[in-house]
CSV table of C-alpha atoms in Angstrom, one decimal:
chain,number,residue,atom,x,y,z
A,1262,MET,CA,38.2,-21.3,43.5
A,1263,HIS,CA,34.9,-20.0,42.3
A,1264,GLU,CA,31.5,-20.5,43.9
A,1265,ILE,CA,28.6,-22.3,42.1
A,1266,ILE,CA,25.6,-20.0,42.0
A,1267,ALA,CA,23.3,-22.4,40.3
A,1268,LEU,CA,23.4,-25.9,38.7
A,1269,ARG,CA,20.3,-27.2,37.0
A,1270,ASP,CA,19.1,-29.7,34.5
A,1271,VAL,CA,17.9,-28.2,31.2
A,1272,ALA,CA,17.4,-31.4,29.3
A,1273,PRO,CA,18.1,-35.1,30.0
A,1274,ASN,CA,21.9,-35.3,30.6
A,1275,VAL,CA,22.4,-31.6,29.9
A,1276,HIS,CA,23.2,-29.2,32.7
A,1277,GLU,CA,23.6,-25.5,33.1
A,1278,LEU,CA,26.3,-24.3,35.5
A,1279,VAL,CA,26.4,-20.7,36.7
A,1280,VAL,CA,29.5,-19.6,38.5
A,1281,ASP,CA,30.4,-16.5,40.5
A,1282,ALA,CA,33.4,-15.2,38.4
A,1283,PRO,CA,33.4,-11.4,38.1
A,1284,ASP,CA,37.0,-11.4,36.8
A,1285,VAL,CA,35.9,-13.7,33.9
A,1286,ALA,CA,32.6,-12.0,33.2
A,1287,ALA,CA,34.5,-8.7,32.8
A,1288,LYS,CA,36.7,-10.1,30.0
A,1289,ALA,CA,34.8,-12.9,28.3
A,1290,GLN,CA,34.1,-12.7,24.6
A,1291,PRO,CA,32.0,-14.9,22.3
A,1292,GLY,CA,33.7,-18.1,21.2
A,1293,GLN,CA,36.0,-18.4,24.2
A,1294,PHE,CA,36.0,-21.3,26.7
A,1295,ALA,CA,36.8,-22.2,30.3
A,1296,VAL,CA,38.7,-25.1,32.0
A,1297,VAL,CA,36.6,-26.5,34.8
A,1298,ILE,CA,37.9,-28.9,37.5
A,1299,PRO,CA,35.0,-30.4,39.5
A,1300,ASP,CA,37.1,-31.4,42.6
A,1301,LYS,CA,40.7,-31.6,43.7
A,1302,MET,CA,41.1,-35.0,42.1
A,1303,GLY,CA,39.3,-34.2,38.9
A,1304,GLU,CA,40.6,-33.7,35.4
A,1305,ARG,CA,40.6,-30.4,33.5
A,1306,ILE,CA,37.5,-30.1,31.3
A,1307,PRO,CA,37.4,-27.5,28.5
A,1308,MET,CA,33.8,-26.1,28.2
A,1309,SER,CA,32.5,-23.3,26.0
A,1310,LEU,CA,31.3,-20.1,27.7
A,1311,ALA,CA,27.6,-19.8,27.1
A,1312,GLY,CA,26.9,-16.4,28.6
A,1313,TRP,CA,27.9,-13.9,31.2
A,1314,ASP,CA,26.5,-11.1,33.2
A,1315,ARG,CA,29.2,-8.4,33.7
A,1316,GLU,CA,27.1,-6.5,36.2
A,1317,ALA,CA,26.3,-9.5,38.4
A,1318,GLY,CA,29.7,-11.0,37.8
A,1319,THR,CA,28.5,-14.5,36.8
A,1320,VAL,CA,29.4,-16.8,33.9
A,1321,SER,CA,27.3,-19.7,32.6
A,1322,ILE,CA,28.2,-22.9,30.7
A,1323,TYR,CA,26.2,-25.9,29.5
A,1324,PHE,CA,27.7,-29.4,29.7
A,1325,LEU,CA,26.8,-33.0,29.0
A,1326,GLU,CA,27.3,-35.7,31.6
A,1327,ALA,CA,29.6,-37.9,29.4
A,1328,GLY,CA,32.2,-39.3,31.8
A,1329,VAL,CA,33.5,-39.5,35.3
A,1330,SER,CA,34.5,-35.8,35.6
A,1331,THR,CA,31.3,-34.4,34.2
A,1332,MET,CA,29.4,-36.8,36.4
A,1333,LYS,CA,31.3,-35.4,39.4
A,1334,LEU,CA,30.5,-31.9,38.2
A,1335,ALA,CA,26.8,-32.6,37.8
A,1336,GLN,CA,26.7,-33.8,41.5
A,1337,ARG,CA,27.9,-30.5,42.8
A,1338,THR,CA,25.4,-28.0,44.3
A,1339,ALA,CA,25.0,-24.3,44.7
A,1340,GLY,CA,27.5,-23.0,47.3
A,1341,ASP,CA,30.2,-25.5,46.4
A,1342,HIS,CA,33.5,-24.2,45.0
A,1343,ILE,CA,35.3,-25.4,41.8
A,1344,ASP,CA,38.3,-24.4,39.8
A,1345,PHE,CA,37.1,-22.3,36.9
A,1346,MET,CA,39.8,-20.8,34.6
A,1347,ALA,CA,38.7,-18.5,31.9
A,1348,PRO,CA,38.5,-16.8,29.5
A,1349,LEU,CA,40.7,-19.0,27.3
A,1350,GLY,CA,41.1,-19.3,23.5
A,1351,THR,CA,40.7,-16.7,20.8
A,1352,PRO,CA,37.3,-14.9,20.5
A,1353,ALA,CA,34.9,-15.6,17.6
A,1354,THR,CA,35.4,-13.7,14.3
A,1355,VAL,CA,32.5,-11.2,14.6
A,1356,LYS,CA,31.9,-8.8,11.8
A,1357,GLU,CA,29.1,-7.7,9.4
A,1358,TYR,CA,28.8,-10.4,6.8
A,1359,GLY,CA,25.3,-9.9,5.7
A,1360,THR,CA,23.4,-13.1,6.4
A,1361,VAL,CA,24.9,-15.5,8.9
A,1362,PHE,CA,23.7,-19.1,9.6
A,1363,ILE,CA,24.5,-20.4,13.1
A,1364,GLY,CA,23.9,-24.0,14.0
A,1365,GLY,CA,24.1,-25.7,17.4
A,1366,GLY,CA,23.8,-29.2,18.7
A,1367,CYS,CA,24.2,-30.9,22.1
A,1368,TYR,CA,26.1,-28.5,24.4
A,1369,GLY,CA,26.3,-26.1,21.4
A,1370,VAL,CA,22.6,-25.4,21.6
A,1371,GLY,CA,23.4,-23.4,24.7
A,1372,ALA,CA,26.9,-22.3,23.9
A,1373,ILE,CA,26.1,-20.7,20.5
A,1374,TYR,CA,24.1,-17.9,22.2
A,1375,PRO,CA,27.0,-15.4,22.7
A,1376,ILE,CA,27.8,-15.8,19.0
A,1377,VAL,CA,24.2,-15.4,17.9
A,1378,GLU,CA,23.9,-12.2,20.0
A,1379,ALA,CA,27.2,-10.8,18.8
A,1380,MET,CA,26.4,-11.4,15.1
A,1381,LYS,CA,23.0,-9.7,15.5
A,1382,GLN,CA,24.6,-6.7,17.2
A,1383,ALA,CA,27.2,-6.5,14.4
A,1384,GLY,CA,24.3,-5.8,12.0
A,1385,ASN,CA,23.9,-9.2,10.4
A,1386,GLN,CA,20.7,-11.0,9.5
A,1387,VAL,CA,21.0,-14.1,11.8
A,1388,ILE,CA,19.5,-17.4,11.0
A,1389,THR,CA,19.8,-19.9,13.9
A,1390,ALA,CA,19.2,-23.6,13.8
A,1391,ILE,CA,19.4,-26.1,16.6
A,1392,GLU,CA,19.3,-29.9,16.4
A,1393,ALA,CA,18.5,-32.9,18.7
A,1394,ARG,CA,17.3,-36.4,18.5
A,1395,SER,CA,13.9,-35.5,19.9
A,1396,ASP,CA,12.0,-32.4,21.1
A,1397,PHE,CA,12.6,-33.1,24.8
A,1398,LEU,CA,16.4,-32.6,24.2
A,1399,LEU,CA,16.0,-29.1,22.9
A,1400,TYR,CA,16.6,-26.1,25.3
A,1401,ASN,CA,17.6,-22.4,25.4
A,1402,GLU,CA,15.2,-21.7,22.5
A,1403,GLU,CA,13.7,-18.5,23.9
A,1404,HIS,CA,17.0,-16.7,24.3
A,1405,LEU,CA,18.1,-17.8,20.8
A,1406,GLN,CA,14.9,-16.7,19.2
A,1407,GLU,CA,15.2,-13.2,20.8
A,1408,ASN,CA,18.4,-12.5,18.8
A,1409,SER,CA,17.6,-14.4,15.6
A,1410,ASP,CA,15.8,-13.1,12.5
A,1411,MET,CA,14.9,-16.7,11.6
A,1412,PHE,CA,14.9,-19.6,14.0
A,1413,HIS,CA,14.7,-23.3,13.1
A,1414,ARG,CA,14.5,-26.5,15.0
A,1415,ALA,CA,15.5,-29.9,13.6
A,1416,THR,CA,14.9,-33.3,15.3
A,1417,SER,CA,15.9,-36.7,14.1
A,1418,ASP,CA,12.4,-38.1,14.8
A,1419,GLY,CA,10.5,-35.1,13.5
A,1420,SER,CA,8.9,-34.4,16.9
A,1421,ALA,CA,9.8,-30.7,16.7
A,1422,GLY,CA,10.5,-28.5,13.7
A,1423,SER,CA,11.7,-30.3,10.6
A,1424,ARG,CA,13.0,-33.9,10.5
A,1425,GLY,CA,16.7,-34.0,10.2
A,1426,LYS,CA,19.8,-32.1,11.3
A,1427,VAL,CA,21.2,-28.6,11.1
A,1428,LYS,CA,22.8,-29.5,7.8
A,1429,ASP,CA,19.4,-30.3,6.4
A,1430,VAL,CA,18.0,-27.0,7.5
A,1431,LEU,CA,20.9,-25.3,5.7
A,1432,HIS,CA,20.3,-27.3,2.5
A,1433,SER,CA,16.6,-26.5,2.6
A,1434,LEU,CA,17.1,-22.8,3.0
A,1435,ILE,CA,19.6,-22.5,0.2
A,1436,GLU,CA,17.4,-24.6,-2.1
A,1437,GLN,CA,14.6,-22.2,-1.3
A,1438,GLY,CA,16.7,-19.3,-2.5
A,1439,GLU,CA,18.1,-18.0,0.8
A,1440,SER,CA,21.4,-16.3,0.3
A,1441,ILE,CA,23.9,-17.1,3.2
A,1442,ASP,CA,27.3,-15.4,3.5
A,1443,CYS,CA,28.9,-17.3,6.4
A,1444,CYS,CA,28.2,-20.2,8.7
A,1445,TYR,CA,29.1,-21.0,12.3
A,1446,PHE,CA,28.7,-24.4,13.9
A,1447,MET,CA,29.1,-25.6,17.5
A,1448,GLY,CA,28.4,-29.1,18.9
A,1449,CYS,CA,29.7,-32.6,18.6
A,1450,THR,CA,32.6,-33.3,16.2
A,1451,PHE,CA,30.4,-35.2,13.7
A,1452,MET,CA,27.8,-32.4,13.6
A,1453,MET,CA,30.4,-29.8,12.9
A,1454,MET,CA,32.0,-31.9,10.2
A,1455,VAL,CA,28.9,-32.7,8.2
A,1456,SER,CA,27.5,-29.1,8.7
A,1457,SER,CA,30.7,-27.5,7.4
A,1458,ARG,CA,30.8,-29.9,4.5
A,1459,ALA,CA,27.3,-28.9,3.7
A,1460,ALA,CA,28.3,-25.3,3.6
A,1461,ALA,CA,31.2,-26.1,1.4
A,1462,GLU,CA,28.9,-27.6,-1.2
A,1463,TYR,CA,27.6,-24.1,-1.8
A,1464,ASP,CA,31.0,-22.3,-1.4
A,1465,ILE,CA,29.9,-20.8,1.9
A,1466,PRO,CA,32.7,-20.2,4.3
A,1467,SER,CA,32.2,-21.7,7.8
A,1468,PHE,CA,33.7,-21.6,11.2
A,1469,VAL,CA,33.7,-24.5,13.7
A,1470,TYR,CA,34.6,-24.6,17.4
A,1471,LEU,CA,36.8,-27.7,18.0
A,1472,ASN,CA,36.7,-29.6,21.2
A,1473,PRO,CA,39.7,-32.0,21.3
A,1474,LEU,CA,41.2,-33.4,24.4
A,1475,MET,CA,43.2,-30.8,26.4
A,1476,VAL,CA,45.4,-30.9,29.5
A,1477,ASP,CA,46.9,-27.5,30.3
A,1478,ALA,CA,44.9,-25.5,27.8
A,1479,THR,CA,47.7,-23.0,27.5
A,1480,GLY,CA,49.6,-24.4,24.5
A,1481,MET,CA,52.3,-26.3,26.5
A,1482,CYS,CA,51.2,-29.9,26.3
A,1483,GLY,CA,50.2,-30.3,22.7
A,1484,VAL,CA,47.4,-32.7,23.4
A,1485,CYS,CA,44.9,-30.6,21.6
A,1486,ARG,CA,46.8,-30.4,18.3
A,1487,VAL,CA,44.8,-30.5,15.2
A,1488,THR,CA,45.6,-30.1,11.5
A,1489,VAL,CA,44.0,-27.1,9.8
A,1490,GLY,CA,44.8,-26.1,6.3
A,1491,GLY,CA,47.7,-28.6,6.3
A,1492,GLU,CA,49.3,-27.0,9.4
A,1493,THR,CA,49.5,-28.1,13.0
A,1494,LYS,CA,47.4,-25.9,15.3
A,1495,PHE,CA,46.7,-26.0,19.0
A,1496,ALA,CA,42.9,-25.7,19.7
A,1497,CYS,CA,43.5,-24.1,23.1
A,1498,VAL,CA,45.5,-21.1,21.9
A,1499,ASP,CA,45.1,-21.0,18.1
A,1500,GLY,CA,41.4,-21.8,18.4
A,1501,PRO,CA,38.9,-23.1,19.3
A,1502,GLU,CA,37.5,-21.3,16.2
A,1503,PHE,CA,38.8,-22.7,12.9
A,1504,PRO,CA,37.7,-22.7,9.2
A,1505,GLY,CA,35.5,-25.7,8.9
A,1506,GLY,CA,36.5,-26.5,5.4
A,1507,GLU,CA,40.2,-26.7,6.4
A,1508,VAL,CA,40.0,-29.1,9.3
A,1509,ASP,CA,41.4,-32.6,9.0
A,1510,TRP,CA,38.4,-34.3,10.4
A,1511,GLY,CA,39.7,-37.8,10.0
A,1512,GLU,CA,42.7,-37.1,12.2
A,1513,LEU,CA,40.6,-35.3,14.8
A,1514,PHE,CA,38.2,-38.3,15.1
A,1515,HIS,CA,41.1,-40.7,15.4
A,1516,ARG,CA,42.8,-38.6,18.2
A,1517,LYS,CA,39.5,-38.2,20.1
A,1518,SER,CA,38.8,-41.9,20.0
A,1519,GLN,CA,42.1,-43.1,21.5
A,1520,TYR,CA,41.1,-42.9,25.1
A,1521,GLU,CA,37.4,-43.9,24.7
A,1522,PRO,CA,37.8,-47.5,26.0
A,1523,TYR,CA,39.6,-46.2,29.1
A,1524,GLU,CA,37.0,-43.5,29.7
A,1525,ARG,CA,34.1,-46.0,29.4
A,1526,GLU,CA,35.8,-48.3,31.9
A,1527,ALA,CA,36.5,-45.5,34.3
A,1528,TYR,CA,32.8,-44.4,34.1
A,1529,ARG,CA,31.5,-48.0,34.7
A,1530,HIS,CA,33.9,-48.4,37.6
A,1531,THR,CA,32.8,-45.2,39.2
A,1532,CYS,CA,29.1,-46.1,38.8
A,1533,ARG,CA,29.8,-49.5,40.5
A,1534,LEU,CA,31.3,-47.7,43.4
A,1535,ARG,CA,28.3,-45.5,43.7
A,1536,GLY,CA,25.9,-48.5,43.3
A,1537,ASP,CA,24.4,-47.0,40.1
A,1538,HIS,CA,25.6,-49.7,37.7
A,1539,HIS,CA,23.5,-52.8,37.0
A,1540,ASP,CA,24.9,-55.7,34.9
């Protein structure tokens, strides 16, 4: 069990969790993830590592309150203890490419930070872009700007930065003559799909961080299997990083949607028990 050091809201429905985990902080690398269990009856939730302080022995993640388990996690407070297993998965492919474009959306706005920092330290010119529906859903901008040579915001309503998404920022930069050697994308499945396809239009290699359902997160259950380059892979041990242009996105969407009706019903049922639901 690991102690919660801090739990705060950073945007509507987005939370930052800081955990006392010196064993994890000592080994964590960009691109890896943790499995979090909010209570003894909770499910195992895979979440990308968003940062760590090796000296202080703390690790941070960002998560969206999207179902029963994340709702339970959001209700915990500093001083509580949770199961926190990490670091899991393969680290990000970090090397000197030249110019690297890194895009984040949703939880990825926070979770791309270790990759941005690592790519900058590897000698790359780093272009970072983040997206949200509106400006009040953006966060973590200061830290990202500190390690980016160029920083862009994109919002669906145009309230901050340019109107559009990360993929639109990428299109615009290339049309303006910017040369980009590699892309990294982290966020919801749709965002990663359309962004990697945008990169492929210009023959730019891309990496994405897949977030399918997981159970044990050690390669035993097979729940997180995905098809990449025509081969079956397990996101937990073969990933979560995969070449964006080789992912079978249709299969991934289908597998992720199988349990959505049950998840929605469980969430509504829990809200009724708490008295939060209004018909």
